[in-house]
mmCIF file of C-alpha atoms and ligand atoms in Angstrom:
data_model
loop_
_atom_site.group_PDB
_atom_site.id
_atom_site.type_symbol
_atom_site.label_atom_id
_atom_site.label_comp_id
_atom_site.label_asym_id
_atom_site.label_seq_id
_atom_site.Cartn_x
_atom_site.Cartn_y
_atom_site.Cartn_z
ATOM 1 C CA UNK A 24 -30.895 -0.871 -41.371
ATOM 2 C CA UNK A 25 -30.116 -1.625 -45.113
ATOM 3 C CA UNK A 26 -27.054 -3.871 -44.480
ATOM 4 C CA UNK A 27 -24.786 -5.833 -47.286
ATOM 5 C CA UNK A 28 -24.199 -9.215 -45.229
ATOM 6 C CA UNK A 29 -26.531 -10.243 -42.043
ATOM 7 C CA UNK A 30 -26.690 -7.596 -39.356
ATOM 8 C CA UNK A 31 -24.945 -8.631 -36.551
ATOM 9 C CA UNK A 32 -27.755 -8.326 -34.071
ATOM 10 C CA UNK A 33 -26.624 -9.308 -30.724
ATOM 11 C CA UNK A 34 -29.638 -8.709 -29.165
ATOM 12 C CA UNK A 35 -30.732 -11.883 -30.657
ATOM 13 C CA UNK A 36 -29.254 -13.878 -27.962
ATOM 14 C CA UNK A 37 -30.808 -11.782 -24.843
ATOM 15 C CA UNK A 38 -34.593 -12.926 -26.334
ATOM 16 C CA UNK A 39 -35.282 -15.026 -23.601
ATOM 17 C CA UNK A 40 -34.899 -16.252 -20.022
ATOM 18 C CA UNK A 41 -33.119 -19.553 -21.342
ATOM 19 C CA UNK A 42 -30.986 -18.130 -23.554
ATOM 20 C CA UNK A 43 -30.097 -16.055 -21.123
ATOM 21 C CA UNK A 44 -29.314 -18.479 -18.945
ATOM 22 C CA UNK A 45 -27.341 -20.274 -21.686
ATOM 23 C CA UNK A 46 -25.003 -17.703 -22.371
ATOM 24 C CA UNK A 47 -24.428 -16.179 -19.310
ATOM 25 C CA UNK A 48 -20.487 -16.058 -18.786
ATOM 26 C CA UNK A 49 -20.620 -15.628 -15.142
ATOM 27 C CA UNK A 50 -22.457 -17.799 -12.674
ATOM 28 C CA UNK A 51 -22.443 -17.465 -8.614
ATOM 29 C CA UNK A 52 -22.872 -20.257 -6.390
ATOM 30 C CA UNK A 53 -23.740 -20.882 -3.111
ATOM 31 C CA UNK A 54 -20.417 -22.750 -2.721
ATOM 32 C CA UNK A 55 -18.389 -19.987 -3.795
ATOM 33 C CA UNK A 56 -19.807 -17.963 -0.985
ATOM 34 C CA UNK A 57 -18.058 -17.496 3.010
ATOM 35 C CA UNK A 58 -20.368 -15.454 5.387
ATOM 36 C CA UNK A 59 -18.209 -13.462 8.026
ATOM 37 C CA UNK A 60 -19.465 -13.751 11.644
ATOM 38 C CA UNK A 61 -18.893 -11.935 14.727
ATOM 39 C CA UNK A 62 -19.422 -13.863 18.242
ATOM 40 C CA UNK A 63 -19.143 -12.099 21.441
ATOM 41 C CA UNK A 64 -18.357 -13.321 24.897
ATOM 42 C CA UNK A 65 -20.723 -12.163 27.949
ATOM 43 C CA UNK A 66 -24.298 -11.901 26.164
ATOM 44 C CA UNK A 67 -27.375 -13.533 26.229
ATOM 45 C CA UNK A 68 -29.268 -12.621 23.108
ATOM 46 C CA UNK A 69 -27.509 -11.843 20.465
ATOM 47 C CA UNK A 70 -26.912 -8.164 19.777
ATOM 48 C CA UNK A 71 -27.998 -5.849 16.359
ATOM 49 C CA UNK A 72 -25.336 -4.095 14.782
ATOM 50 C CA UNK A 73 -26.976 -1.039 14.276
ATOM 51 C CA UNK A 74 -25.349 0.224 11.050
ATOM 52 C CA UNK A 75 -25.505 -3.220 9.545
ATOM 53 C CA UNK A 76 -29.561 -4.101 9.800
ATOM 54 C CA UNK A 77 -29.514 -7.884 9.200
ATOM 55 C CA UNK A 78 -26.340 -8.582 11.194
ATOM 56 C CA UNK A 79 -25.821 -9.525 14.720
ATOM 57 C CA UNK A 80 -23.338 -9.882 17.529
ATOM 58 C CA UNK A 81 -24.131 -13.246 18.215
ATOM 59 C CA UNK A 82 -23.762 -15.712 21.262
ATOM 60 C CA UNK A 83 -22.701 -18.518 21.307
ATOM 61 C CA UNK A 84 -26.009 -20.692 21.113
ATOM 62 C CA UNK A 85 -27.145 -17.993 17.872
ATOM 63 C CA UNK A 86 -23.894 -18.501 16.231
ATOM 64 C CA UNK A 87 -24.082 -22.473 15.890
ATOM 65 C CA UNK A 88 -28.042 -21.814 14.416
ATOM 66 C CA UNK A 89 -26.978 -19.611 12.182
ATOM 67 C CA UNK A 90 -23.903 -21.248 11.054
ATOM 68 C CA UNK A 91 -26.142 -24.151 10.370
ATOM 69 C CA UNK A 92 -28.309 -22.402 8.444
ATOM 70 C CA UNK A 93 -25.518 -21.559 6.567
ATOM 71 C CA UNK A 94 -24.473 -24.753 5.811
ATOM 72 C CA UNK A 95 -28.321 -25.900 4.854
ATOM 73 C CA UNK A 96 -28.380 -23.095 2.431
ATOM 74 C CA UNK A 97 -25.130 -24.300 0.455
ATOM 75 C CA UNK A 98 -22.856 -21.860 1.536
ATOM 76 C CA UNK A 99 -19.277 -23.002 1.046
ATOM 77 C CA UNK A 100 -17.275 -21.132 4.322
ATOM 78 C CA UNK A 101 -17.473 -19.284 7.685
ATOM 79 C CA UNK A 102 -15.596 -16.756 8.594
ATOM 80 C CA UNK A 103 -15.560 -15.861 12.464
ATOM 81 C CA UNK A 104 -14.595 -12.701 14.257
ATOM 82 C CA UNK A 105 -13.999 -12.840 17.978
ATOM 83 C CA UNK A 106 -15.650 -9.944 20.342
ATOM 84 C CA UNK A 107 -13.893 -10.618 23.871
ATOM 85 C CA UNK A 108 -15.407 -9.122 27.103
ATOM 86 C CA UNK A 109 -11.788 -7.971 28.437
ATOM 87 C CA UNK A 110 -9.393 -6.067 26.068
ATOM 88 C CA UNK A 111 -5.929 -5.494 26.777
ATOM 89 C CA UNK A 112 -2.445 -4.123 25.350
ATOM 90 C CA UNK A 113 -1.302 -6.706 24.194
ATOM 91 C CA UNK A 114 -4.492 -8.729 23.101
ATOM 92 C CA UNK A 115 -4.691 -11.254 25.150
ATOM 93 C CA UNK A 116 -7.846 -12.737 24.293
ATOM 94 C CA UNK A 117 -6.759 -13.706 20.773
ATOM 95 C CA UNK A 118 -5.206 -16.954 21.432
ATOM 96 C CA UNK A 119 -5.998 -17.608 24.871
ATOM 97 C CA UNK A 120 -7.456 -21.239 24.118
ATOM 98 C CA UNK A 121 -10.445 -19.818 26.509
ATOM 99 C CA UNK A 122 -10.722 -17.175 24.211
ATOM 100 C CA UNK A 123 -14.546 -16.862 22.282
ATOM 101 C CA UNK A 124 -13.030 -17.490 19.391
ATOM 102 C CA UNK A 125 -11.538 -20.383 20.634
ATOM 103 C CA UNK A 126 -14.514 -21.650 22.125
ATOM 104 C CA UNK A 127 -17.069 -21.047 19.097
ATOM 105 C CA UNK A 128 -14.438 -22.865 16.643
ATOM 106 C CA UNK A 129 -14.383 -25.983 18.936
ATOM 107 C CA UNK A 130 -18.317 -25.725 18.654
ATOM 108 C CA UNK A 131 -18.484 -25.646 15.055
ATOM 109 C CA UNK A 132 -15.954 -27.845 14.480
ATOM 110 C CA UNK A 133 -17.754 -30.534 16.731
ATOM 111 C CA UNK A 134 -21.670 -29.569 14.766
ATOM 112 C CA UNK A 135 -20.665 -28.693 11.379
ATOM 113 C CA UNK A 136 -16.838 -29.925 11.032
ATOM 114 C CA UNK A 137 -16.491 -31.033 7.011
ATOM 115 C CA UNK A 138 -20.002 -29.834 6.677
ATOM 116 C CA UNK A 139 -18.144 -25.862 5.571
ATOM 117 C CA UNK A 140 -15.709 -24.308 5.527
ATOM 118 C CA UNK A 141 -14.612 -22.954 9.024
ATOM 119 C CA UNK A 142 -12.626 -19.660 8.553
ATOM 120 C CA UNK A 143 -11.187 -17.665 11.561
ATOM 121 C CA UNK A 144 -10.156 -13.909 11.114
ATOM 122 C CA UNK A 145 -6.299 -13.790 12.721
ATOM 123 C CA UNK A 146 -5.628 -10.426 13.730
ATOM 124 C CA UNK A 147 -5.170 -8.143 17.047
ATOM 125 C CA UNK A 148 -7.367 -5.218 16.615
ATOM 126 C CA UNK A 149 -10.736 -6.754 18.304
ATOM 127 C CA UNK A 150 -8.409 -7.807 21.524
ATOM 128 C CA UNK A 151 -6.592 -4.811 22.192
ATOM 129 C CA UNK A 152 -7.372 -1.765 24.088
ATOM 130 C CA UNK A 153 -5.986 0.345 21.592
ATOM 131 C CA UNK A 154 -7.573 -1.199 18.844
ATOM 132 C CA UNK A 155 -4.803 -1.631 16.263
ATOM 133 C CA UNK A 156 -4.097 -4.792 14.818
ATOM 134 C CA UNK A 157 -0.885 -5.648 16.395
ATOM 135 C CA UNK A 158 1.566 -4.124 19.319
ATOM 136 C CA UNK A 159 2.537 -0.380 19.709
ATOM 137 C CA UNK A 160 6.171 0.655 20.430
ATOM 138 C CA UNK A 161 6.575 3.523 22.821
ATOM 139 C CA UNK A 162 5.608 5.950 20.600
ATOM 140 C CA UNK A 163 2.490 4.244 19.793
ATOM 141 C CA UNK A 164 3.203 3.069 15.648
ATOM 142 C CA UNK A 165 2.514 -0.811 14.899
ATOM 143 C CA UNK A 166 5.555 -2.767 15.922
ATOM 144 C CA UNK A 167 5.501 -5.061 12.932
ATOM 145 C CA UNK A 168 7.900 -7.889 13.952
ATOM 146 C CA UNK A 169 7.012 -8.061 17.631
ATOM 147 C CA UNK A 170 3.318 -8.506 16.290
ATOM 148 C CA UNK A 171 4.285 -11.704 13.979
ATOM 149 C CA UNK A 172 4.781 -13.269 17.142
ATOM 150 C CA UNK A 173 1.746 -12.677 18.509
ATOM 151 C CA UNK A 174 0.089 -13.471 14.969
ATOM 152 C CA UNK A 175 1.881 -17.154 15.043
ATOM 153 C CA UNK A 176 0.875 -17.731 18.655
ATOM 154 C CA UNK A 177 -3.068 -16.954 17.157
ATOM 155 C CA UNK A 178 -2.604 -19.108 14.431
ATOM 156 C CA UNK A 179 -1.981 -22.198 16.807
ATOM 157 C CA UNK A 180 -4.680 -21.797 18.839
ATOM 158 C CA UNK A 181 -7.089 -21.389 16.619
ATOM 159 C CA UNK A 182 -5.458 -24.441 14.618
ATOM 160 C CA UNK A 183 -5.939 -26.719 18.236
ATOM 161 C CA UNK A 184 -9.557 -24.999 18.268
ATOM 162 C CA UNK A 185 -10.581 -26.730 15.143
ATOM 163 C CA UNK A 186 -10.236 -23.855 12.831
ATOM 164 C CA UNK A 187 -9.787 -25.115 8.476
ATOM 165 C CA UNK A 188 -8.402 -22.199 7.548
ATOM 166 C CA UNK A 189 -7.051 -19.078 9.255
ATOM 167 C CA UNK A 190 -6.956 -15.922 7.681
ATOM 168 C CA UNK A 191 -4.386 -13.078 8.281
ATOM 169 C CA UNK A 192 -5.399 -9.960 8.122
ATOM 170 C CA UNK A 193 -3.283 -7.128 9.923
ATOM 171 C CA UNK A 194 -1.031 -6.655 7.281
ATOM 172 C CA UNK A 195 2.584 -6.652 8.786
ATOM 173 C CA UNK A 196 4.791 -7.671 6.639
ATOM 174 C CA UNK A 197 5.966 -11.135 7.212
ATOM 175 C CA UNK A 198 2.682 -11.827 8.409
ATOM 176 C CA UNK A 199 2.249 -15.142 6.299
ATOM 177 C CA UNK A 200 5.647 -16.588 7.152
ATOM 178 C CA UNK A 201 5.306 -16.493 10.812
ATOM 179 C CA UNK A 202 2.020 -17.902 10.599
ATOM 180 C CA UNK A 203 3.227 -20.867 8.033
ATOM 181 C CA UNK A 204 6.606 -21.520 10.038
ATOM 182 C CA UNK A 205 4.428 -21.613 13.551
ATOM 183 C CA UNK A 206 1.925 -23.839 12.258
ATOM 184 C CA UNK A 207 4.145 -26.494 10.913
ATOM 185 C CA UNK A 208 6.122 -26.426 13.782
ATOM 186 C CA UNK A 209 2.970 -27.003 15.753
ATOM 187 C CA UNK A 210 2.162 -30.433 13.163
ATOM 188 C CA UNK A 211 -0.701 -28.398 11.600
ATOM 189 C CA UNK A 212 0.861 -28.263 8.095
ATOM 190 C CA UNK A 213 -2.228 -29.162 6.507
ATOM 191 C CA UNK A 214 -4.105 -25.544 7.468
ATOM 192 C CA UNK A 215 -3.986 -23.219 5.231
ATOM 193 C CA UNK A 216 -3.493 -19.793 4.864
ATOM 194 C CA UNK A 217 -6.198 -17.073 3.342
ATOM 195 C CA UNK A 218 -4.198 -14.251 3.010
ATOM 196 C CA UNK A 219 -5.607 -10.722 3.308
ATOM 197 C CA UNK A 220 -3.103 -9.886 0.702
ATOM 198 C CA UNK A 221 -4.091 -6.649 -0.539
ATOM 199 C CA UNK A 222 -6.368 -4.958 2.215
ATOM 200 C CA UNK A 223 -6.462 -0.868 1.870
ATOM 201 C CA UNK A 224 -7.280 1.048 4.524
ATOM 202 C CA UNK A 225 -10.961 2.286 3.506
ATOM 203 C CA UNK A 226 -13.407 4.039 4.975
ATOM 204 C CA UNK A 227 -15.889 1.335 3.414
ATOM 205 C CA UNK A 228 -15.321 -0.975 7.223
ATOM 206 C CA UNK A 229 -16.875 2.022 9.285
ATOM 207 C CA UNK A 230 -19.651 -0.514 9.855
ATOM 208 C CA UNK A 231 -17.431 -3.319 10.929
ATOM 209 C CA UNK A 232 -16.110 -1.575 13.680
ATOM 210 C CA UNK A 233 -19.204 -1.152 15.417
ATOM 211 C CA UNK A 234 -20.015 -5.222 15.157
ATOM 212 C CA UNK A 235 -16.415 -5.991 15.869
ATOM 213 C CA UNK A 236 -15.470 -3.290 18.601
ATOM 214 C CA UNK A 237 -12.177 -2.510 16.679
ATOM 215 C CA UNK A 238 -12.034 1.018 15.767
ATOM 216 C CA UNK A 239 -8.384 2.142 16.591
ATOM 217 C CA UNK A 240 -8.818 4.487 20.044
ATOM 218 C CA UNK A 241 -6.214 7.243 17.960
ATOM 219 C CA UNK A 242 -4.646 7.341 14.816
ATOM 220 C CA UNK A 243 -6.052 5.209 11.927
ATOM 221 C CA UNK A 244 -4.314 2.083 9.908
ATOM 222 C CA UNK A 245 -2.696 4.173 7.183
ATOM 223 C CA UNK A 246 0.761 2.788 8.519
ATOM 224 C CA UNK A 247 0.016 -0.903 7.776
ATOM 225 C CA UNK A 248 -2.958 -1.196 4.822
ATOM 226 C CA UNK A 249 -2.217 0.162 1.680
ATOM 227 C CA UNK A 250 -3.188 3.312 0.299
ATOM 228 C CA UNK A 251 -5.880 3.511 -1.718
ATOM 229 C CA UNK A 252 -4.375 5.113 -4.738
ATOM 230 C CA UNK A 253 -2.317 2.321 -5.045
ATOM 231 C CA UNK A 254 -2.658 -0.917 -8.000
ATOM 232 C CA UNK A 255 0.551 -2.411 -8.512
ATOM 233 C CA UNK A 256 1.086 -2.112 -4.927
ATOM 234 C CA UNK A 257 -1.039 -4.890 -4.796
ATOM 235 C CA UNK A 258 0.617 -7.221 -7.198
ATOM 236 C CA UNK A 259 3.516 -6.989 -5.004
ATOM 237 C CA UNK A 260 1.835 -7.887 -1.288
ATOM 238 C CA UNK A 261 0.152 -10.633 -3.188
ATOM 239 C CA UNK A 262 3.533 -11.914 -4.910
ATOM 240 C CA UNK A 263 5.157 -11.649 -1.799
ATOM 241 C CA UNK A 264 2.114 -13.323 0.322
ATOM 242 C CA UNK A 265 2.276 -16.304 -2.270
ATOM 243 C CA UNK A 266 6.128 -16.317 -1.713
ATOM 244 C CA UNK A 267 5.804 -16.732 2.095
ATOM 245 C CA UNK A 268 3.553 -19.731 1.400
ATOM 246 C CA UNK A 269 -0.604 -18.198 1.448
ATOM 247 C CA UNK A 270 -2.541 -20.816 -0.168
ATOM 248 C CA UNK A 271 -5.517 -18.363 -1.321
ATOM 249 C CA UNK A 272 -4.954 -14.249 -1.357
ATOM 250 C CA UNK A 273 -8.305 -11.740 -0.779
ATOM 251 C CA UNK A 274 -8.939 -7.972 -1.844
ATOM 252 C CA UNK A 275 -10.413 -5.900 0.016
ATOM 253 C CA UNK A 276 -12.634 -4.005 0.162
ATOM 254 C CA UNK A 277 -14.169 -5.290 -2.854
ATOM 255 C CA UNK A 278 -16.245 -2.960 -5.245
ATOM 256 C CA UNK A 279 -14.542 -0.301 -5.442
ATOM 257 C CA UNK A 280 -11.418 -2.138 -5.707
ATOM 258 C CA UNK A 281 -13.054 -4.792 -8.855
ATOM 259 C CA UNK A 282 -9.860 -3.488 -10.759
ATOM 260 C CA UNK A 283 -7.595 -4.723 -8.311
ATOM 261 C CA UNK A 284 -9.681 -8.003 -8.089
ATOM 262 C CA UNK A 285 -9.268 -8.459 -11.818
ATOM 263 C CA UNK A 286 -5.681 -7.649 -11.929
ATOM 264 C CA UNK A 287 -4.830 -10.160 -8.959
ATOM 265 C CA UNK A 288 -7.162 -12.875 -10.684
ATOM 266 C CA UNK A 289 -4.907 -12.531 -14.023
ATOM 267 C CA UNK A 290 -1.545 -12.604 -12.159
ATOM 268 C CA UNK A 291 -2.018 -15.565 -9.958
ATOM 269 C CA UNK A 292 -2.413 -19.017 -9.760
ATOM 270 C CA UNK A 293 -3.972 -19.722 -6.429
ATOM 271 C CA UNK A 294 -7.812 -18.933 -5.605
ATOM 272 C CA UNK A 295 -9.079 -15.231 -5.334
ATOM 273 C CA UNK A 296 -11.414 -14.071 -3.143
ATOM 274 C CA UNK A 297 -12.861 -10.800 -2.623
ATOM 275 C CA UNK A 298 -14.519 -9.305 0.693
ATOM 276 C CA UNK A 299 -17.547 -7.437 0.363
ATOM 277 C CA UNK A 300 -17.722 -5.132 3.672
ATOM 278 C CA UNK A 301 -19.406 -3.997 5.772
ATOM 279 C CA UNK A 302 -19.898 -0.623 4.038
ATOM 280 C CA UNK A 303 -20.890 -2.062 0.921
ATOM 281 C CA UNK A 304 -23.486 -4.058 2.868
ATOM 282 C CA UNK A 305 -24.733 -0.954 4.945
ATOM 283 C CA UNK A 306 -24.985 1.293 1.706
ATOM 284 C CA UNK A 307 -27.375 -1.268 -0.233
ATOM 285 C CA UNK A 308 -29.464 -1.881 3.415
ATOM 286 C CA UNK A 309 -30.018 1.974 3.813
ATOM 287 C CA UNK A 310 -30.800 3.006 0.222
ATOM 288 C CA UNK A 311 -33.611 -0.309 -0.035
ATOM 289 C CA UNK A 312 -34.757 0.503 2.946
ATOM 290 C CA UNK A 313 -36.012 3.983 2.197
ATOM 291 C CA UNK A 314 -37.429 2.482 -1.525
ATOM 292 C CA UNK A 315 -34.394 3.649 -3.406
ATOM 293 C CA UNK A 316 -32.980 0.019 -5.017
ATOM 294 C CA UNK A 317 -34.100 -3.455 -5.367
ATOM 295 C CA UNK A 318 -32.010 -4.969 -2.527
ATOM 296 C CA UNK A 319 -32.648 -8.500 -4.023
ATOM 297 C CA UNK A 320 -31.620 -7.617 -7.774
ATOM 298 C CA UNK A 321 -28.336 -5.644 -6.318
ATOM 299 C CA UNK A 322 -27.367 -8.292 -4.027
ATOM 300 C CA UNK A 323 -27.648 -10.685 -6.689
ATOM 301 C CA UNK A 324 -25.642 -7.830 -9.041
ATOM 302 C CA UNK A 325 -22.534 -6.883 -7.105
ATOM 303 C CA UNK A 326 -22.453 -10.819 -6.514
ATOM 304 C CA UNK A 327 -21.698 -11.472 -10.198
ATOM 305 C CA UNK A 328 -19.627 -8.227 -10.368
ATOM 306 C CA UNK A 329 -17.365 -9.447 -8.354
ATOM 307 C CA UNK A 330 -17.133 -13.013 -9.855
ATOM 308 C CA UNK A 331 -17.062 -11.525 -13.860
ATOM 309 C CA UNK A 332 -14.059 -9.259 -12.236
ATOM 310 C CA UNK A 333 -12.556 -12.446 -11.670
ATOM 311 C CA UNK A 334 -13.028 -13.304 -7.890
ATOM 312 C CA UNK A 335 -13.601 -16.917 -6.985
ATOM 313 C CA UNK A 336 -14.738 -16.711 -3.101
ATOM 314 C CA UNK A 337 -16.478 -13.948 -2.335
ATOM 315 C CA UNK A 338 -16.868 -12.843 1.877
ATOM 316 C CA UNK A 339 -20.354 -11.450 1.696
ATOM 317 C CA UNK A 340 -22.718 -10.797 4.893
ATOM 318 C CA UNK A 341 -25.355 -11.627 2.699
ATOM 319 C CA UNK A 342 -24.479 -15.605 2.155
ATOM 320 C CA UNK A 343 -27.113 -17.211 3.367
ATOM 321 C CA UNK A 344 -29.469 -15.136 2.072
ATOM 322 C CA UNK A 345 -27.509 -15.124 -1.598
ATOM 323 C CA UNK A 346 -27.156 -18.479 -1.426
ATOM 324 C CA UNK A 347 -30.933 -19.606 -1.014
ATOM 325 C CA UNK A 348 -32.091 -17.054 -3.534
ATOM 326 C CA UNK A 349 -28.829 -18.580 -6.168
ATOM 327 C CA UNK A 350 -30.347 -22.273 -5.196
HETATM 328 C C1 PBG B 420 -9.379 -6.426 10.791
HETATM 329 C C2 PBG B 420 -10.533 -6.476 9.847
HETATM 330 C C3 PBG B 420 -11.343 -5.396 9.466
HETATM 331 C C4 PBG B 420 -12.300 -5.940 8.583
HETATM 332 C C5 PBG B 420 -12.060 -7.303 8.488
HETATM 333 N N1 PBG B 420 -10.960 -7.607 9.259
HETATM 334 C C6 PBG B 420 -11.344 -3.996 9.879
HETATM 335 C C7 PBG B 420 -10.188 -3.133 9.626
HETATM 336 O O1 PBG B 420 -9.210 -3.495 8.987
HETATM 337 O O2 PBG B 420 -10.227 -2.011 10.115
HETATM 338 C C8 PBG B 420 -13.385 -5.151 7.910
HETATM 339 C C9 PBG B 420 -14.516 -5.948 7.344
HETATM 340 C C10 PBG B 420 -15.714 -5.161 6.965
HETATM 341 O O3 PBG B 420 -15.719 -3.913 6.925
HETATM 342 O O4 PBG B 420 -16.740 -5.796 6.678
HETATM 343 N N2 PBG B 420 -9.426 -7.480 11.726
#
C-alpha cells in the first residue's frame, strides 16, 4: 500500500485482548438479563422439556433453587410462566390466588423479594382448554374486550401474590389499559407494566409450547399477533402500548426481528427489551450438540446482537448460564 497521508488501518485497534476490550461499543451484563421460567402444579421432580435440553418444568421446591441461583449469578429478573393441573374455558387457573403462579410468586417474593426482579407472564393461553390467549365467542375467534377483563382480574392477583412487574402478553388491544386502570384501582399503582408490545406470531415458540402446555387445540394466533411481514406495524402497538401507560415495551421473537428491536429502541423513550425464544434457544442446543457451533461463543454472540441492535433487557433461557460466563 503506497499511500499519500497515514493509512487508515483499523485493524490497529483489534491487536489485542485489551484493546479489544477498550473499544468494544457493546457490553452485556448479567443485570441486563431476565430468565423465563415455567412452574407446574402436581409434580414431584421437575420435568425436561424435551425440545429445549437445559430447561425444565419445574416444581415448586426446583423453582426457588434455581431462581436463587439466578440471583447468585447476577441476573437482573425472573420471568414466571404458570403450568396448572386443571385447564378450563375460561382459564380459571390464571388468577385464582391458589393458582401455581400465585403460589410460586408468594414464594419468591418471601426468599428473594428485592433480591431480582420478579416478572410474571399475564396471559390466558397456559389456563385454557383451548389454548388461546384469551376467551372465544361462539364461533371460536378471540373475544378481545371480554378477555381485558379477564387480563385485569390476572393482573391483581398476581400484584397481591407479590409479583414486581407483570407482563402482558396476549395482545388484545387495550390490553395495557385494563391492566393499568385495574391495578390502580386495586392500590397497586406502583407495578409496572412490561408490555409485549410487538409480539408476531412465529413459528420460532414451537418449543415453548411443549414447556408451557399452550399450543392452541385449532386454529393458530394469526388473529391477535402481528404478522410477520410487518415493521411499522410495530411502531404503532408500541406507541399505542406507551399511550395506555406500559412502563417498558418487548419484541419478540428476537433475532430475526433485530430490525424491529433497533427501530423500537430509536423511537422510544422507555426501556427495550427483547425475548430470545424458545426456538432460538432449541436451534443453538441442537446444532452444538451434534458438533456443529460453539454453543458458548454463540450464546455469548446473539447476546450482544441483541444489545448492539439496541435492546436493553434481554429474556434469554440461558441467564444464568450467560450471566456467570459475562461475570
Ligand atoms: C404466550 C407466550 C408465548 C411465549 C411467551 N408468552 C407463546 C405464544 O405466544 O404462542 C413464547 C416464548 C418462547 O417461545 O420462548 N403466553
Amino acid at each position: 500500500m503506497t499511500a499519500r497521508f497515514p493509512a487508515a488501518r483499523p485493524r490497529r485497534l483489534r491487536s489485542t485482548p485489551a484493546l479489544r476490550r477498550l473499544v468494544a461499543e457493546t457490553r452485556v451484563a448479567p443485570a441486563d438479563l431476565i430468565l423465563p421460567m415455567f412452574v407446574k402444579e402436581g409434580i414431584d421432580t421437575p420435568n425436561p422439556v424435551s425440545s429445549m435440553p437445559g430447561v425444565v418444568q419445574h416444581t415448586r421446591d426446583s423453582l426457588r433453587k434455581a431462581a436463587h441461583e439466578a440471583a447468585e449469578a447476577g441476573v437482573g429478573g425472573l420471568m414466571l410462566f404458570g403450568v396448572p393441573e386443571v385447564k378450563d374455558e375460561r382459564g380459571s387457573a390464571a388468577d385464582d390466588p391458589a393458582g401455581i403462579v400465585q403460589k410460586a410468586l408468594r414464594d419468591l417474593s418471601a426468599d428473594l423479594g428485592g433480591e431480582i426482579v420478579i416478572m410474571a407472564d399475564l396471559c390466558l393461553d397456559e389456563y385454557t382448554s383451548h389454548g388461546h390467549c384469551g376467551l372465544l365467542t361462539p364461533s371460536g375467534d378471540v373475544d378481545n374486550d371480554a378477555t381485558l377483563e379477564r387480563y385485569a382480574s390476572i393482573a391483581v392477583a398476581q400484584a397481591a401474590a407479590g409479583v414486581d412487574v407483570v407482563a402482558p402478553s396476549g395482545m388484545m388491544d387495550g390490553q395495557v389499559a385494563a391492566i393499568r386502570t385495574a391495578l390502580d384501582r386495586a392500590g397497586y399503582t406502583n407495578v409496572p407494566i412490561l408490555a409485549y408490545a410487538a409480539k408476531y406470531a412465529s413459528a420460532f415458540y414451537g418449543p415453548f409450547r411443549e414447556a408451557a402446555e399452550g399450543a392452541p387445540q385449532f386454529g393458530d394466533r394469526t388473529r391477535y399477533q402481528q404478522d410477520p411481514a410487518n415493521a411499522r406495524e410495530a411502531l404503532r402497538e408500541v406507541e399505542l402500548d406507551i399511550a395506555e401507560g406500559a412502563d417498558m415495551v418487548m419484541v419478540k421473537p428476537g433475532l430475526a426481528y433485530l430490525d424491529i428491536v433497533a427501530k423500537v429502541a430509536e423511537s422510544v423513550t422507555v426501556p427495550v427489551s427483547a425475548y430470545q425464544v424458545s426456538g432460538e434457544y432449541a436451534m443453538v442446543e441442537a446444532a452444538a450438540a451434534n458438533g456443529w457451533l460453539d454453543r458458548e461463543r454463540v450464546i455469548l454472540e446473539t447476546l450482544t446482537s441483541y444489545r448492539r441492535a439496541g435492546a436493553h433487557q434481554i429474556l434469554t433461557y440461558w441467564a444464568t448460564e450467560a450471566a456467570r460466563l459475562l461475570r
